[in-house]
mmCIF file of C-alpha atoms in Angstrom:
data_model
loop_
_atom_site.group_PDB
_atom_site.id
_atom_site.type_symbol
_atom_site.label_atom_id
_atom_site.label_comp_id
_atom_site.label_asym_id
_atom_site.label_seq_id
_atom_site.Cartn_x
_atom_site.Cartn_y
_atom_site.Cartn_z
ATOM 1 C CA MET A 21 70.421 1.396 59.618
ATOM 2 C CA GLN A 22 70.144 4.800 61.524
ATOM 3 C CA ILE A 23 67.382 4.837 64.037
ATOM 4 C CA THR A 24 66.220 7.810 66.105
ATOM 5 C CA PHE A 25 63.844 7.162 68.985
ATOM 6 C CA LEU A 26 61.582 10.158 69.948
ATOM 7 C CA VAL A 27 60.697 9.881 73.539
ATOM 8 C CA ASN A 28 59.103 12.119 76.223
ATOM 9 C CA ASP A 29 62.483 12.769 77.962
ATOM 10 C CA PRO A 30 65.778 11.123 77.116
ATOM 11 C CA THR A 31 67.011 11.566 80.708
ATOM 12 C CA ASP A 32 64.118 9.703 82.244
ATOM 13 C CA ILE A 33 63.787 6.403 80.399
ATOM 14 C CA GLN A 34 63.403 3.561 82.797
ATOM 15 C CA PRO A 35 65.448 0.390 82.078
ATOM 16 C CA THR A 36 62.387 -1.931 82.372
ATOM 17 C CA GLN A 37 60.474 0.113 79.874
ATOM 18 C CA THR A 38 59.899 -1.315 76.379
ATOM 19 C CA THR A 39 61.510 1.786 74.947
ATOM 20 C CA ALA A 40 64.792 1.015 76.858
ATOM 21 C CA LEU A 41 64.723 -2.602 75.609
ATOM 22 C CA LEU A 42 64.097 -1.561 71.967
ATOM 23 C CA ILE A 43 66.992 0.971 72.129
ATOM 24 C CA ASP A 44 69.323 -1.675 73.777
ATOM 25 C CA ALA A 45 68.336 -4.227 71.082
ATOM 26 C CA ALA A 46 69.034 -1.714 68.210
ATOM 27 C CA VAL A 47 72.483 -0.972 69.659
ATOM 28 C CA LYS A 48 73.327 -4.614 70.153
ATOM 29 C CA GLN A 49 72.343 -5.220 66.479
ATOM 30 C CA GLY A 50 74.875 -2.687 65.366
ATOM 31 C CA HIS A 51 72.546 0.107 64.149
ATOM 32 C CA GLN A 52 73.403 3.741 64.577
ATOM 33 C CA VAL A 53 71.069 4.867 67.363
ATOM 34 C CA GLY A 54 70.153 8.225 68.645
ATOM 35 C CA VAL A 55 67.617 9.393 71.278
ATOM 36 C CA THR A 56 65.762 12.712 71.247
ATOM 37 C CA GLY A 57 62.826 14.120 73.291
ATOM 38 C CA VAL A 58 59.790 16.186 72.541
ATOM 39 C CA GLY A 59 61.463 19.306 74.011
ATOM 40 C CA ASP A 60 64.441 18.967 71.678
ATOM 41 C CA LEU A 61 62.743 19.609 68.347
ATOM 42 C CA ALA A 62 62.691 22.605 66.010
ATOM 43 C CA CYS A 63 61.520 23.313 62.458
ATOM 44 C CA GLN A 64 63.756 25.522 60.211
ATOM 45 C CA PRO A 65 62.311 28.256 57.955
ATOM 46 C CA GLN A 66 62.640 25.932 54.961
ATOM 47 C CA GLY A 67 60.634 23.276 56.799
ATOM 48 C CA GLN A 68 63.557 21.118 57.841
ATOM 49 C CA ALA A 69 62.969 19.240 61.019
ATOM 50 C CA LEU A 70 65.840 19.393 63.520
ATOM 51 C CA ALA A 71 66.411 17.623 66.873
ATOM 52 C CA GLN A 72 68.951 17.685 69.674
ATOM 53 C CA VAL A 73 69.837 13.951 69.294
ATOM 54 C CA ARG A 74 71.944 11.884 71.878
ATOM 55 C CA TRP A 75 73.913 9.545 69.654
ATOM 56 C CA ILE A 76 74.882 6.352 71.231
ATOM 57 C CA GLU A 77 78.413 5.521 70.404
ATOM 58 C CA GLU A 78 79.251 2.567 72.655
ATOM 59 C CA LYS A 79 77.443 -0.463 73.947
ATOM 60 C CA ALA A 80 76.554 -1.049 77.630
ATOM 61 C CA ALA A 81 76.249 -4.168 79.802
ATOM 62 C CA ASP A 82 72.462 -3.992 80.127
ATOM 63 C CA PRO A 83 69.485 -1.502 79.517
ATOM 64 C CA ALA A 84 70.000 0.146 82.811
ATOM 65 C CA ALA A 85 73.580 1.045 82.119
ATOM 66 C CA LEU A 86 72.714 2.136 78.627
ATOM 67 C CA MET A 87 69.939 4.519 79.859
ATOM 68 C CA ARG A 88 72.392 6.065 82.361
ATOM 69 C CA LEU A 89 74.737 6.590 79.465
ATOM 70 C CA VAL A 90 72.019 8.258 77.375
ATOM 71 C CA ALA A 91 71.055 10.474 80.223
ATOM 72 C CA GLN A 92 74.568 11.754 80.487
ATOM 73 C CA MET A 93 75.241 12.313 76.831
ATOM 74 C CA GLN A 94 75.585 15.735 75.133
ATOM 75 C CA PRO A 95 73.092 16.063 72.285
ATOM 76 C CA LYS A 96 74.032 17.082 68.766
ATOM 77 C CA ASN A 97 71.849 19.160 66.482
ATOM 78 C CA THR A 98 70.798 16.821 63.735
ATOM 79 C CA PRO A 99 68.181 16.762 60.823
ATOM 80 C CA LEU A 100 65.608 14.120 61.620
ATOM 81 C CA SER A 101 65.308 13.434 57.905
ATOM 82 C CA GLN A 102 68.739 11.725 57.910
ATOM 83 C CA ALA A 103 67.415 8.865 59.869
ATOM 84 C CA ASP A 104 66.146 5.651 58.227
ATOM 85 C CA LEU A 105 63.688 5.019 60.906
ATOM 86 C CA LEU A 106 62.034 7.349 63.452
ATOM 87 C CA MET A 107 60.570 5.395 66.367
ATOM 88 C CA MET A 108 57.784 7.318 67.982
ATOM 89 C CA ARG A 109 58.042 6.219 71.639
ATOM 90 C CA THR A 110 56.214 9.240 73.173
ATOM 91 C CA ASN A 111 53.313 9.099 75.529
ATOM 92 C CA PRO A 112 51.478 12.528 75.699
ATOM 93 C CA ALA A 113 48.994 11.090 78.359
ATOM 94 C CA ARG A 114 51.928 10.677 80.804
ATOM 95 C CA ASP A 115 53.325 14.141 80.017
ATOM 96 C CA THR A 116 50.347 16.553 80.259
ATOM 97 C CA SER A 117 52.598 19.519 81.330
ATOM 98 C CA ARG A 118 54.173 19.437 77.890
ATOM 99 C CA ALA A 119 51.093 18.950 75.880
ATOM 100 C CA PRO A 120 52.074 21.691 73.376
ATOM 101 C CA ALA A 121 55.456 19.974 72.799
ATOM 102 C CA HIS A 122 53.758 16.615 72.110
ATOM 103 C CA SER A 123 51.330 18.199 69.654
ATOM 104 C CA PHE A 124 54.320 19.839 67.831
ATOM 105 C CA ALA A 125 56.282 16.596 67.849
ATOM 106 C CA LEU A 126 53.422 14.572 66.361
ATOM 107 C CA ASN A 127 52.847 17.138 63.531
ATOM 108 C CA LEU A 128 56.575 17.508 62.918
ATOM 109 C CA ALA A 129 56.755 13.741 62.506
ATOM 110 C CA LEU A 130 53.662 13.723 60.301
ATOM 111 C CA ASN A 131 55.301 16.121 57.903
ATOM 112 C CA LEU A 132 58.569 14.146 58.018
ATOM 113 C CA ALA A 133 56.621 10.960 57.243
ATOM 114 C CA ARG A 134 54.850 12.518 54.251
ATOM 115 C CA GLN A 135 58.216 13.883 53.000
ATOM 116 C CA GLY A 136 59.522 10.352 53.213
ATOM 117 C CA GLU A 137 56.646 9.151 50.921
ATOM 118 C CA ASP A 138 57.240 11.883 48.292
ATOM 119 C CA GLN A 139 59.721 10.860 45.683
ATOM 120 C CA ASP A 140 60.596 14.608 45.113
ATOM 121 C CA GLN A 141 61.794 15.049 48.612
ATOM 122 C CA ASN A 142 65.210 14.200 49.994
ATOM 123 C CA SER A 143 63.806 12.611 53.147
ATOM 124 C CA LYS A 144 63.985 8.827 53.347
ATOM 125 C CA VAL A 145 62.758 8.484 56.883
ATOM 126 C CA ARG A 146 60.136 5.973 57.842
ATOM 127 C CA VAL A 147 58.023 6.724 60.891
ATOM 128 C CA ILE A 148 56.650 3.966 63.210
ATOM 129 C CA ASN A 149 54.055 4.098 64.529
ATOM 130 C CA GLN A 150 52.824 6.482 61.902
ATOM 131 C CA PRO A 151 51.875 9.834 63.272
ATOM 132 C CA ASP A 152 48.574 10.103 61.457
ATOM 133 C CA GLY A 153 47.645 6.773 63.095
ATOM 134 C CA LEU A 154 48.772 7.946 66.487
ATOM 135 C CA ILE A 155 46.752 11.141 66.189
ATOM 136 C CA ARG A 156 43.661 9.160 65.099
ATOM 137 C CA ALA A 157 43.961 6.659 67.946
ATOM 138 C CA ALA A 158 45.154 9.225 70.606
ATOM 139 C CA THR A 159 42.012 8.588 72.683
ATOM 140 C CA LYS A 160 39.960 5.620 73.567
ATOM 141 C CA LEU A 161 37.333 6.836 71.064
ATOM 142 C CA TYR A 162 39.407 4.685 68.574
ATOM 143 C CA LEU A 163 37.697 1.660 70.108
ATOM 144 C CA LEU A 164 34.357 2.671 68.650
ATOM 145 C CA GLU A 165 35.773 2.338 65.096
ATOM 146 C CA LEU A 166 36.116 -1.459 65.673
ATOM 147 C CA PRO A 167 33.434 -4.190 65.193
ATOM 148 C CA ASP A 168 30.866 -4.426 68.009
ATOM 149 C CA PHE A 169 31.747 -7.987 68.937
ATOM 150 C CA THR A 170 35.254 -6.937 69.859
ATOM 151 C CA ARG A 171 34.463 -4.561 72.649
ATOM 152 C CA PRO A 172 32.024 -4.056 75.500
ATOM 153 C CA LYS A 173 29.008 -1.777 75.024
ATOM 154 C CA THR A 174 30.372 1.808 75.235
ATOM 155 C CA LEU A 175 29.319 5.434 75.536
ATOM 156 C CA VAL A 176 31.538 8.538 75.187
ATOM 157 C CA SER A 177 29.883 11.774 76.320
ATOM 158 C CA GLN A 178 30.358 15.041 78.108
ATOM 159 C CA SER A 179 26.780 14.983 79.353
ATOM 160 C CA ARG A 180 26.279 13.893 82.970
ATOM 161 C CA ALA A 181 22.586 13.045 82.133
ATOM 162 C CA ASP A 182 23.570 10.810 79.141
ATOM 163 C CA ILE A 183 26.319 9.072 81.288
ATOM 164 C CA LEU A 184 23.723 8.449 84.172
ATOM 165 C CA ALA A 185 21.131 7.076 81.782
ATOM 166 C CA PHE A 186 23.720 4.746 80.134
ATOM 167 C CA VAL A 187 24.982 3.335 83.364
ATOM 168 C CA ARG A 188 21.524 2.718 84.657
ATOM 169 C CA SER A 189 20.514 1.005 81.432
ATOM 170 C CA LEU A 190 23.306 -1.689 81.823
ATOM 171 C CA GLU A 191 21.521 -3.526 84.617
ATOM 172 C CA GLY A 192 24.976 -4.364 86.038
ATOM 173 C CA PRO A 193 28.308 -2.862 86.900
ATOM 174 C CA ALA A 194 29.921 -0.038 84.682
ATOM 175 C CA VAL A 195 33.332 1.311 84.282
ATOM 176 C CA LEU A 196 33.924 5.018 83.918
ATOM 177 C CA LYS A 197 37.114 6.556 82.870
ATOM 178 C CA PRO A 198 38.586 9.622 81.094
ATOM 179 C CA LEU A 199 38.549 9.369 77.362
ATOM 180 C CA GLN A 200 42.339 10.136 77.358
ATOM 181 C CA GLY A 201 44.038 8.600 80.302
ATOM 182 C CA THR A 202 46.857 6.156 81.321
ATOM 183 C CA ARG A 203 48.047 3.917 84.170
ATOM 184 C CA GLY A 204 44.558 3.447 85.610
ATOM 185 C CA ASN A 205 44.177 7.026 86.728
ATOM 186 C CA ASP A 206 40.637 8.031 87.624
ATOM 187 C CA VAL A 207 39.157 4.663 86.443
ATOM 188 C CA PHE A 208 36.098 3.755 88.469
ATOM 189 C CA LEU A 209 34.034 0.607 88.798
ATOM 190 C CA ILE A 210 30.430 1.495 89.392
ATOM 191 C CA LYS A 211 28.123 -0.823 91.174
ATOM 192 C CA GLU A 212 24.453 -0.272 92.117
ATOM 193 C CA SER A 213 25.459 0.481 95.750
ATOM 194 C CA GLN A 214 27.505 3.425 94.492
ATOM 195 C CA GLU A 215 24.586 5.224 93.079
ATOM 196 C CA SER A 216 24.789 7.984 95.701
ATOM 197 C CA ASN A 217 28.469 8.767 94.607
ATOM 198 C CA LEU A 218 27.910 8.590 90.922
ATOM 199 C CA ASN A 219 27.358 12.243 90.299
ATOM 200 C CA GLN A 220 30.676 13.044 92.047
ATOM 201 C CA ILE A 221 32.537 10.332 90.082
ATOM 202 C CA ILE A 222 31.262 11.706 86.893
ATOM 203 C CA ASP A 223 32.337 15.166 87.863
ATOM 204 C CA VAL A 224 35.825 14.014 88.580
ATOM 205 C CA ILE A 225 36.096 12.525 85.098
ATOM 206 C CA LEU A 226 34.428 15.330 83.190
ATOM 207 C CA ARG A 227 36.860 17.893 84.612
ATOM 208 C CA GLN A 228 39.371 16.250 82.400
ATOM 209 C CA GLY A 229 37.286 16.211 79.143
ATOM 210 C CA PRO A 230 34.867 13.624 77.682
ATOM 211 C CA ALA A 231 34.189 10.468 79.713
ATOM 212 C CA MET A 232 34.023 6.815 78.526
ATOM 213 C CA ALA A 233 31.451 4.595 80.112
ATOM 214 C CA GLN A 234 31.505 0.826 79.427
ATOM 215 C CA ARG A 235 29.625 -2.278 80.516
ATOM 216 C CA CYS A 236 31.785 -4.084 83.025
ATOM 217 C CA ILE A 237 32.742 -7.329 81.588
ATOM 218 C CA PRO A 238 32.188 -10.322 84.014
ATOM 219 C CA GLY A 239 35.532 -11.462 85.208
ATOM 220 C CA ALA A 240 37.100 -7.987 85.249
ATOM 221 C CA GLU A 241 37.922 -8.321 88.940
ATOM 222 C CA ALA A 242 40.435 -11.080 87.939
ATOM 223 C CA GLY A 243 42.517 -8.699 85.776
ATOM 224 C CA ASP A 244 43.153 -8.288 82.130
ATOM 225 C CA ILE A 245 45.561 -9.635 79.506
ATOM 226 C CA ARG A 246 47.918 -7.343 77.653
ATOM 227 C CA VAL A 247 48.684 -8.793 74.218
ATOM 228 C CA VAL A 248 51.371 -7.169 72.054
ATOM 229 C CA VAL A 249 50.429 -6.856 68.356
ATOM 230 C CA PHE A 250 53.035 -6.385 65.725
ATOM 231 C CA ASN A 251 52.391 -5.871 62.014
ATOM 232 C CA GLY A 252 48.630 -6.678 62.753
ATOM 233 C CA LYS A 253 49.297 -10.081 64.323
ATOM 234 C CA VAL A 254 49.901 -11.389 67.809
ATOM 235 C CA LEU A 255 53.669 -11.069 68.534
ATOM 236 C CA GLU A 256 55.116 -14.516 69.037
ATOM 237 C CA MET A 257 58.349 -16.387 68.607
ATOM 238 C CA ASP A 258 58.616 -20.186 68.540
ATOM 239 C CA GLY A 259 55.086 -20.530 69.881
ATOM 240 C CA LYS A 260 55.710 -18.036 72.714
ATOM 241 C CA VAL A 261 53.466 -15.179 72.789
ATOM 242 C CA ALA A 262 54.224 -11.578 74.039
ATOM 243 C CA ALA A 263 51.340 -11.416 76.535
ATOM 244 C CA ILE A 264 51.113 -10.786 80.205
ATOM 245 C CA ALA A 265 48.307 -11.229 82.713
ATOM 246 C CA ARG A 266 47.860 -8.116 84.946
ATOM 247 C CA ILE A 267 46.313 -9.117 88.307
ATOM 248 C CA PRO A 268 44.782 -6.317 90.511
ATOM 249 C CA LYS A 269 46.093 -5.938 94.145
ATOM 250 C CA SER A 270 43.652 -6.819 96.797
ATOM 251 C CA GLY A 271 40.831 -4.310 97.201
ATOM 252 C CA ASP A 272 41.418 -2.653 93.740
ATOM 253 C CA PHE A 273 39.767 -3.723 90.402
ATOM 254 C CA ARG A 274 42.374 -1.892 88.323
ATOM 255 C CA SER A 275 44.981 -4.224 86.874
ATOM 256 C CA ASN A 276 47.476 -1.492 85.737
ATOM 257 C CA LEU A 277 51.017 -2.349 86.882
ATOM 258 C CA HIS A 278 51.396 1.291 87.879
ATOM 259 C CA ALA A 279 48.310 1.014 90.021
ATOM 260 C CA GLY A 280 49.749 -1.954 91.935
ATOM 261 C CA GLY A 281 48.749 -4.826 89.663
ATOM 262 C CA ALA A 282 51.064 -7.779 89.378
ATOM 263 C CA ALA A 283 52.295 -9.273 86.138
ATOM 264 C CA GLN A 284 51.981 -13.044 85.399
ATOM 265 C CA PRO A 285 52.388 -14.983 82.117
ATOM 266 C CA GLY A 286 49.468 -14.331 79.843
ATOM 267 C CA ILE A 287 47.460 -16.792 77.757
ATOM 268 C CA VAL A 288 46.130 -15.715 74.381
ATOM 269 C CA THR A 289 42.814 -17.626 73.712
ATOM 270 C CA ASP A 290 41.339 -18.414 70.328
ATOM 271 C CA GLU A 291 38.663 -15.789 71.074
ATOM 272 C CA MET A 292 41.368 -13.032 71.551
ATOM 273 C CA ARG A 293 43.054 -14.210 68.329
ATOM 274 C CA LYS A 294 39.705 -13.845 66.520
ATOM 275 C CA VAL A 295 39.569 -10.172 67.674
ATOM 276 C CA VAL A 296 43.163 -9.542 66.551
ATOM 277 C CA THR A 297 42.381 -11.201 63.205
ATOM 278 C CA ALA A 298 39.405 -8.938 62.819
ATOM 279 C CA ILE A 299 41.130 -5.581 63.653
ATOM 280 C CA GLY A 300 44.747 -6.424 62.562
ATOM 281 C CA PRO A 301 44.293 -5.199 58.857
ATOM 282 C CA LYS A 302 42.837 -1.893 60.075
ATOM 283 C CA LEU A 303 45.678 -1.308 62.551
ATOM 284 C CA VAL A 304 48.150 -1.850 59.647
ATOM 285 C CA ARG A 305 46.172 0.459 57.298
ATOM 286 C CA ASP A 306 46.233 3.162 60.078
ATOM 287 C CA GLY A 307 50.053 2.818 60.503
ATOM 288 C CA LEU A 308 49.801 1.290 63.899
ATOM 289 C CA PHE A 309 52.326 -1.502 63.571
ATOM 290 C CA LEU A 310 53.232 -1.940 67.382
ATOM 291 C CA VAL A 311 50.326 -1.753 69.689
ATOM 292 C CA GLY A 312 49.233 -3.204 73.017
ATOM 293 C CA LEU A 313 45.683 -4.705 73.326
ATOM 294 C CA ASP A 314 44.131 -5.107 76.755
ATOM 295 C CA PHE A 315 41.590 -7.797 76.890
ATOM 296 C CA ILE A 316 39.139 -8.900 79.600
ATOM 297 C CA GLY A 317 37.892 -12.215 78.669
ATOM 298 C CA ALA A 318 37.344 -12.148 74.922
ATOM 299 C CA GLN A 319 36.669 -8.476 74.664
ATOM 300 C CA LEU A 320 38.932 -5.584 73.982
ATOM 301 C CA VAL A 321 38.878 -2.773 76.610
ATOM 302 C CA GLU A 322 41.893 -0.658 75.570
ATOM 303 C CA ILE A 323 44.206 -0.079 72.621
ATOM 304 C CA ASN A 324 47.577 1.302 73.488
ATOM 305 C CA VAL A 325 49.364 2.942 70.593
ATOM 306 C CA PHE A 326 51.917 5.208 72.315
ATOM 307 C CA SER A 327 54.876 3.666 73.890
ATOM 308 C CA THR A 328 53.360 0.149 73.872
ATOM 309 C CA GLY A 329 54.542 -1.605 76.985
ATOM 310 C CA GLY A 330 54.520 -5.160 78.342
ATOM 311 C CA LEU A 331 57.647 -6.507 76.688
ATOM 312 C CA HIS A 332 59.910 -6.455 79.789
ATOM 313 C CA ASN A 333 57.703 -8.945 81.495
ATOM 314 C CA ALA A 334 56.809 -10.824 78.358
ATOM 315 C CA GLN A 335 60.580 -11.467 77.701
ATOM 316 C CA LYS A 336 61.202 -12.436 81.291
ATOM 317 C CA PHE A 337 58.403 -14.976 81.346
ATOM 318 C CA THR A 338 59.128 -16.514 77.890
ATOM 319 C CA GLY A 339 62.932 -16.091 77.464
ATOM 320 C CA LYS A 340 62.208 -14.657 74.132
ATOM 321 C CA ASP A 341 63.950 -11.511 72.685
ATOM 322 C CA PHE A 342 60.788 -9.864 71.346
ATOM 323 C CA CYS A 343 62.432 -6.408 71.076
ATOM 324 C CA GLY A 344 65.365 -7.878 69.045
ATOM 325 C CA TYR A 345 62.765 -9.497 66.721
ATOM 326 C CA ILE A 346 60.941 -6.125 66.269
ATOM 327 C CA ILE A 347 64.108 -4.259 65.472
ATOM 328 C CA ASP A 348 65.363 -6.985 63.076
ATOM 329 C CA ASP A 349 62.002 -7.069 61.234
ATOM 330 C CA LEU A 350 61.786 -3.354 60.773
ATOM 331 C CA SER A 351 65.404 -3.400 59.529
ATOM 332 C CA LYS A 352 64.601 -5.913 56.900
ATOM 333 C CA LYS A 353 61.615 -3.877 55.738
ATOM 334 C CA ILE A 354 63.576 -0.752 55.344
ATOM 335 C CA ASP A 355 66.569 -2.547 53.753
ATOM 336 C CA PRO A 356 65.223 -5.807 52.087
ATOM 337 C CA SER A 357 68.811 -6.738 51.110
ATOM 338 C CA LYS A 358 69.519 -7.645 54.748
#
């Protein structure tokens, strides 16, 4: 199978990132693997999608060595339609300086996916996660499409007055954050004692666009659980689940690893599985086959559809090759004879 990974920047993939592990797994399984970035794409006058692709022609000892190899490769101009699988591993929220390139990449991939579904087109490529689903779930607003019991009480607004009224109506702590954000940036826990600073906090968030306000779930100070979902189900092998607990550092309620949180083995409760069962079919219908769900207690606070992470630590804690399992499963779906 020929797999092309579309990333933010092929020269800046960290070896502990899930993307690096997926690339490494695909190479080890003997697939023809290429890597390209959002800045390496073009569209010909006839509508053909082209990319400067770095084709991996040799194996490496580990993901770190492989990513160094990719960074040094000379790219080759290649039609994206020749791939069997285009893996969307971009993350626009972490690359805002190239927002137009990300928009172009998503729309180019969307056209490519539609051509692959059209029997009259020569394209055979399957795109995962599907671009229309990524576009739909690009912000935290996607949470509001889910059943009420799966998530905390939530408001999305650009009105300071609405946000103030909502926070005051909760009779307890609230969390404020940008509608589109990542890595715990500008996420604030609001307690009654912070009322005097609330206007300033809201201003910080609204400068980035709409704000999301949520009821703070009891127990949030202990961190959250990242659960990786694949094909609408909790990703697990031999009873071992792809889940990590993210514990905040002292003095910070944010559990994001990039905000200083620590990773520990995660436990997926029956209540979490109930949520996954409720939303799994919708994720699959929307073309979101590989996602990361962030739980506090039994409630879902984030859905991560771009560059879903967490598998480095999940593999370390369980000893299971989740990334190899994902690549093998996708290979069998594309070529059922395998």
